[in-house]
Tab-separated table of C-alpha atoms in Angstrom:
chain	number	residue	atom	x	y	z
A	67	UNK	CA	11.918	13.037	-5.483
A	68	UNK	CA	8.886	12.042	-5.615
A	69	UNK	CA	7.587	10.815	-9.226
A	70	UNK	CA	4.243	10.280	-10.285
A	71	UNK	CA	2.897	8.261	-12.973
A	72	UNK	CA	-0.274	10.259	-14.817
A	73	UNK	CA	-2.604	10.097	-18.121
A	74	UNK	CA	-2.627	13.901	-19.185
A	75	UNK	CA	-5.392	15.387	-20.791
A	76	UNK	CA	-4.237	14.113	-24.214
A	77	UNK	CA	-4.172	10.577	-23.267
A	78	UNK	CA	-0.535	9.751	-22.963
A	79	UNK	CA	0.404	8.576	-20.146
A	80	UNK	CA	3.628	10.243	-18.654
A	81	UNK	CA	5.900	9.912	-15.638
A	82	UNK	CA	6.581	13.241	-13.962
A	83	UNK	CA	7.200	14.719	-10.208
A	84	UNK	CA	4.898	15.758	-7.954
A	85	UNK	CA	5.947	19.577	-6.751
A	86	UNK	CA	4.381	21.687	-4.380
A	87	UNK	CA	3.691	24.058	-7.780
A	88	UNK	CA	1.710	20.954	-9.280
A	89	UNK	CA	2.762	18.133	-11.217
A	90	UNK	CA	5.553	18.528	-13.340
A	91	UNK	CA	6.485	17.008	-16.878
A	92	UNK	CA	8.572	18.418	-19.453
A	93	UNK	CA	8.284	21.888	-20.091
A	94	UNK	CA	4.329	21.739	-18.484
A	95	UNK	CA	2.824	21.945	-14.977
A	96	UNK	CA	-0.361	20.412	-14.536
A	97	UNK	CA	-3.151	20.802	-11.490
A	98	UNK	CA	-3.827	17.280	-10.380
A	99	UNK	CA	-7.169	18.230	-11.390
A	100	UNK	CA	-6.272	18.564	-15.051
A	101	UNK	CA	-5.015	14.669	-15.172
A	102	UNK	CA	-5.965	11.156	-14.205
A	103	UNK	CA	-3.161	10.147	-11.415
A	104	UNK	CA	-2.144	6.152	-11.971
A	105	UNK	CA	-0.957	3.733	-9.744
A	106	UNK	CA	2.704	4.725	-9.326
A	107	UNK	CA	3.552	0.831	-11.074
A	108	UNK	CA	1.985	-1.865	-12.819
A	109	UNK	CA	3.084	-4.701	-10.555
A	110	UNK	CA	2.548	-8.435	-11.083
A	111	UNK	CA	1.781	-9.352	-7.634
A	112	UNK	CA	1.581	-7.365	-4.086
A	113	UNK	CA	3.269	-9.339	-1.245
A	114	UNK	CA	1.544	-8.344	1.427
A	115	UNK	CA	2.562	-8.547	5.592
A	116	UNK	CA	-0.499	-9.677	7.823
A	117	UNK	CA	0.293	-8.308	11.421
A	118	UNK	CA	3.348	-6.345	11.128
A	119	UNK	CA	2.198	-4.086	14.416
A	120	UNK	CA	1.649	-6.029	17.978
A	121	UNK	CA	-1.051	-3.175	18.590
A	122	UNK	CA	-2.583	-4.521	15.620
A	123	UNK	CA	-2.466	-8.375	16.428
A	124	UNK	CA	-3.600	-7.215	19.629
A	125	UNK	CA	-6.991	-5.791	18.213
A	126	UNK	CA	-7.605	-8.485	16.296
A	127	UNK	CA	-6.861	-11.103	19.250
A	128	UNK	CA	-3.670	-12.377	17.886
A	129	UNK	CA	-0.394	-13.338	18.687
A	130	UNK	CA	2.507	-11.941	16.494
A	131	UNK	CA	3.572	-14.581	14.371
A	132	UNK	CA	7.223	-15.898	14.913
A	133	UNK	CA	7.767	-15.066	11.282
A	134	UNK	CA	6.405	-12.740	9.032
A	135	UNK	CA	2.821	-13.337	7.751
A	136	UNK	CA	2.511	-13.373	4.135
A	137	UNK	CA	-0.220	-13.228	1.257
A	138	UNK	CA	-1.023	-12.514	-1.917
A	139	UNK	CA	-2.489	-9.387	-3.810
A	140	UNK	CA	-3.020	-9.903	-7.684
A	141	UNK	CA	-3.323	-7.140	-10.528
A	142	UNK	CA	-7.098	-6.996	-10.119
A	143	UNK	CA	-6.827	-5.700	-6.463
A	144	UNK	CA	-4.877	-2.431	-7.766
A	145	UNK	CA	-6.923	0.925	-8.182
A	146	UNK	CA	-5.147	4.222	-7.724
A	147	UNK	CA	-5.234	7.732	-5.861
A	148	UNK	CA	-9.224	9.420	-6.505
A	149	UNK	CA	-10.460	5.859	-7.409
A	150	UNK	CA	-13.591	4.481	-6.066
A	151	UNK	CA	-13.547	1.077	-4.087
A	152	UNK	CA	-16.664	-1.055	-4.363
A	153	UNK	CA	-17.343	-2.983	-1.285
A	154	UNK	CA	-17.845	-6.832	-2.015
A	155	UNK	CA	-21.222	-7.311	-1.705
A	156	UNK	CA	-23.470	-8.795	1.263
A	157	UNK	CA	-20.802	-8.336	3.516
A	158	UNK	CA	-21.338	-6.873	6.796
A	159	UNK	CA	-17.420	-5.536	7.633
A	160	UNK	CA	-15.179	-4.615	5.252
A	161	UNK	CA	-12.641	-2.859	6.553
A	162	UNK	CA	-9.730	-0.207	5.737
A	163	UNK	CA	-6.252	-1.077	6.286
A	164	UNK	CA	-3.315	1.891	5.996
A	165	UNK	CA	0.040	0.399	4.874
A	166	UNK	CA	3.619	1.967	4.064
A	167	UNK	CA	4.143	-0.030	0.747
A	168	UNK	CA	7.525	-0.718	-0.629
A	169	UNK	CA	8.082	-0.728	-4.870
A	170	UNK	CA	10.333	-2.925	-6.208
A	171	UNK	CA	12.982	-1.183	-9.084
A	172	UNK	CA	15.131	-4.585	-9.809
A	173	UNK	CA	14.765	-7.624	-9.908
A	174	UNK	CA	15.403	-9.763	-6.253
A	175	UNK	CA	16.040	-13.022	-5.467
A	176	UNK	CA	18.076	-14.028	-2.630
A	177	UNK	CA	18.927	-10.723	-1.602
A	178	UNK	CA	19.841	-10.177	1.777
A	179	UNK	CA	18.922	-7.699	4.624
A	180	UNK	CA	21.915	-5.456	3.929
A	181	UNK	CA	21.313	-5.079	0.391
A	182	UNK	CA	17.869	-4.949	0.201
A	183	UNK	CA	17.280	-1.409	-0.383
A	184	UNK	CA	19.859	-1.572	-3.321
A	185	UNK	CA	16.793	-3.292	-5.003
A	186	UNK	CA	14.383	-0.774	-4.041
A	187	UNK	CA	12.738	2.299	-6.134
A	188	UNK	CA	10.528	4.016	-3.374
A	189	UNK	CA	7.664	3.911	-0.829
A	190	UNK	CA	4.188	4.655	-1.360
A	191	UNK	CA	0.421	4.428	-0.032
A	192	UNK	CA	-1.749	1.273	0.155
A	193	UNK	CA	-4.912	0.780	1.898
A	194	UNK	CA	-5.413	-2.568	2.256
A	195	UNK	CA	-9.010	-2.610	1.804
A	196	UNK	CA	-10.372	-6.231	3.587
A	197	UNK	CA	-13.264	-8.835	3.802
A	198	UNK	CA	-13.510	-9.530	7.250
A	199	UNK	CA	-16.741	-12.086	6.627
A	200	UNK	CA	-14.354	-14.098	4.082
A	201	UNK	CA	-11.079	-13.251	5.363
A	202	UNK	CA	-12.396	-14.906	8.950
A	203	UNK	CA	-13.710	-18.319	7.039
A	204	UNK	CA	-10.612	-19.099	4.968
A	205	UNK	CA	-7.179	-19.391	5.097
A	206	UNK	CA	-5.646	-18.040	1.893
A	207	UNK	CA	-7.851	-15.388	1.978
A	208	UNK	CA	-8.823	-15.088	-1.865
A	209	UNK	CA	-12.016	-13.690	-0.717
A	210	UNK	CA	-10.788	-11.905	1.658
A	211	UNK	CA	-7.833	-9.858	-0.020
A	212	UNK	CA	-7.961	-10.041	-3.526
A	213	UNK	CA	-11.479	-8.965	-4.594
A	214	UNK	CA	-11.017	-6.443	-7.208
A	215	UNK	CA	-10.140	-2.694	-6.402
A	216	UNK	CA	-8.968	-3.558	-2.858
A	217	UNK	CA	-5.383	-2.252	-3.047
A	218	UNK	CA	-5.369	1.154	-3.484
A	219	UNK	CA	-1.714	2.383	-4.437
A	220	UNK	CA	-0.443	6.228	-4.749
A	221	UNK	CA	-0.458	8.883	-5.348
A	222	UNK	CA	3.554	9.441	-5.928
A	223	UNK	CA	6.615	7.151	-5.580
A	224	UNK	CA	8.788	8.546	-3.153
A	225	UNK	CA	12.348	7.304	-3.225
A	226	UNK	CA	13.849	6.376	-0.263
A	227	UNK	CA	15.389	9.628	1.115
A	228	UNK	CA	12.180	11.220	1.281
A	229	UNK	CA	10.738	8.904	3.791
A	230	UNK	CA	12.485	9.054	7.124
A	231	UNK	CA	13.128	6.207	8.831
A	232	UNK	CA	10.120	6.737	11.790
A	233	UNK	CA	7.708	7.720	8.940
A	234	UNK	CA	4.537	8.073	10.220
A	235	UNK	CA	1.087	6.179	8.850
A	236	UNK	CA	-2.116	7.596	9.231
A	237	UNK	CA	-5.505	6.820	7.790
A	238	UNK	CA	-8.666	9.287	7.974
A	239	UNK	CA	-12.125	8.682	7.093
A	240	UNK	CA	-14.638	11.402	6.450
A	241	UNK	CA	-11.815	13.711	7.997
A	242	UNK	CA	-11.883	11.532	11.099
A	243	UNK	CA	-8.396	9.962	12.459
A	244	UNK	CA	-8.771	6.247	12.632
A	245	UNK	CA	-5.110	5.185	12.204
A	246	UNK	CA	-1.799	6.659	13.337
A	247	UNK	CA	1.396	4.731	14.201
A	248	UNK	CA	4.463	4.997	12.740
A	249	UNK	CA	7.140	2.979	10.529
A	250	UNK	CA	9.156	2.450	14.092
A	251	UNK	CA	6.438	0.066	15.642
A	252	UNK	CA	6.941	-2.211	12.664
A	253	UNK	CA	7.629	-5.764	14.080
A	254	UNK	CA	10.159	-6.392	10.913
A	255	UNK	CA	11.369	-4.100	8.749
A	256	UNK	CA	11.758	-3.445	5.078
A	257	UNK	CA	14.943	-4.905	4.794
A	258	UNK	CA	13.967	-8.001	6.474
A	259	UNK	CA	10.922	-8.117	4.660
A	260	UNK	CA	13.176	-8.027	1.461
A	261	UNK	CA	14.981	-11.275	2.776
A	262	UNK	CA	12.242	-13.122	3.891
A	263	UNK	CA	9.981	-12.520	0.760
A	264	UNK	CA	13.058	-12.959	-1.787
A	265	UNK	CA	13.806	-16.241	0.137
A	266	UNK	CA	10.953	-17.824	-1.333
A	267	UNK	CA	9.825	-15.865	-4.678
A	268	UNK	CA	11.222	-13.636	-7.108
A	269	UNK	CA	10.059	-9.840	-7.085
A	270	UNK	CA	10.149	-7.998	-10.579
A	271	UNK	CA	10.637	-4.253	-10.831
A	272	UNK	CA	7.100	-2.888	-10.128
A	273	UNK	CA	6.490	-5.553	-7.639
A	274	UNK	CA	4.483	-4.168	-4.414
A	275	UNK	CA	5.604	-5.097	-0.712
A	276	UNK	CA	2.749	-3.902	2.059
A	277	UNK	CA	4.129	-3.785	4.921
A	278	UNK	CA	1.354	-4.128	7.240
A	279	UNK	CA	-1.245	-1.807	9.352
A	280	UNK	CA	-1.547	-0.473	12.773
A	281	UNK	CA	-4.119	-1.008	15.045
A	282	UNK	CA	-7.618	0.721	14.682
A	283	UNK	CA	-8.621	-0.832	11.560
A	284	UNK	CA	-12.630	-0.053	11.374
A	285	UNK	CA	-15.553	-0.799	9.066
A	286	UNK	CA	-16.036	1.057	5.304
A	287	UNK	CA	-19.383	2.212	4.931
A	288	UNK	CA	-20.630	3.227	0.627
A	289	UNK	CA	-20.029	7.032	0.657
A	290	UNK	CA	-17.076	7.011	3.082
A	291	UNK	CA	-13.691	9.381	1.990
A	292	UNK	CA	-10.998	7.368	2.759
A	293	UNK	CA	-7.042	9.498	3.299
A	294	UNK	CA	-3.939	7.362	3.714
A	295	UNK	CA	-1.029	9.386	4.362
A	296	UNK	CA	2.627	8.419	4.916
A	297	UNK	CA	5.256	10.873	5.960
A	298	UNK	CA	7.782	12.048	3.100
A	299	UNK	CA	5.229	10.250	0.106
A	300	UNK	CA	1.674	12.395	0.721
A	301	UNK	CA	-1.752	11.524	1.009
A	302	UNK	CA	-3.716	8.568	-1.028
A	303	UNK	CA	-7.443	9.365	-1.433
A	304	UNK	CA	-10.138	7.189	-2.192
A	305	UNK	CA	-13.598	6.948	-1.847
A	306	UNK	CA	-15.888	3.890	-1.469
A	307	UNK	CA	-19.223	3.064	-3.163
């Protein structure tokens, strides 16, 4: 299944699936045109995983760390599928990240590898939308990561069965391919991701896990069309001003 989370024309905001007829709730099928699609959760913070791909380490002239990289996204970073991004300002690369992101549906703490999906409600789209200037200077990266609107999250959740095991990730910009791997090359996986993040903090149900980007990140440009699309959840759109 794969749910969406939507303000209809109304107002109310509703939770309903995304069918190839449209998006359905209740008795009603709506044209995503008729509605405003939200992020699919509200999530306190977004754990994110720097360098998750040795192609993309490579390109940016690192090694892969011994153990998973992690930062921080907070609430103010989230925008959702047909939002536009605004590009911090003065900065001369800011660049587009495409990440398989994992939603949290329970609580986790402690949990371990061979559980971890127990804890989880679905995958969706993130671009991880980055200040290279900032990111480059500092090393939490506050300036870097968690500007505002620079975690773009949608369109759908997709529970798990939906998204195969080698899903692939692609990102396209003004129609062009820029990005395309797939969720095989990751260096850890979810699971372990689960552990390793759980070992040290406490996830709550809405709680966003980014699992990292492939090589051929690139500069945004104001006016560029950004797609994200992983296999089994769809494609995230969002354009940049």
């Amino acid at each position: 299944m794969r749910k969406v989370r939507f303000r209809d024309p109304a107002g109310s905001t509703r939770v309903g699936e995304w069918t190839d007829d449209g998006i359905e709730f209740a008795d009603r099928t709506y044209d995503e045109s008729e509605v405003e699609v939200l992020p699919p959760s509200d999530p306190t913070k977004i754990v994110c995983v720097g360098l998750n791909y040795a192609d993309h380490a490579a390109e940016r002239d690192k090694e892969p760390p011994e153990r998973p990289l992690l930062f921080l996204k907070p609430p103010n970073a989230v925008s959702g599928h047909g939002d536009t991004v605004s590009l911090p300002a003065g900065k001369e690369r800011v660049d587009h990240e495409a990440e398989l992101a994992v939603v949290m549906g329970e609580q986790a703490r402690h949990v371990a590898a061979d559980e971890a999906m127990e804890y989880v409600a679905g995958f969706t789209c993130m671009d991880d939308v980055s200040n290279r200037d900032d990111q480059d200077r500092e090393q939490n990266w506050v300036r870097g990561k968690a500007f505002d609107n620079s975690a773009p999250l949608g369109p759908v959740l997709a529970t798990p069965d939906e998204v195969p095991d080698d899903a692939s990730v692609e990102l396209r910009v003004n129609g062009e391919t820029r990005q395309s791997s797939s969720r095989e090359e990751f260096i850890w996986s979810v699971p372990e991701l689960v552990e390793e993040i759980t070992t040290y903090l406490t996830l709550e149900p809405g709680d966003v896990i980014s699992t990292g980007t492939p090589a051929g990140v690139a500069p945004l440009e104001p006016g560029d069309e950004v797609a994200v699309e992983v296999e089994g959840v769809g494609v995230l759109r969002h354009d940049v001003a």
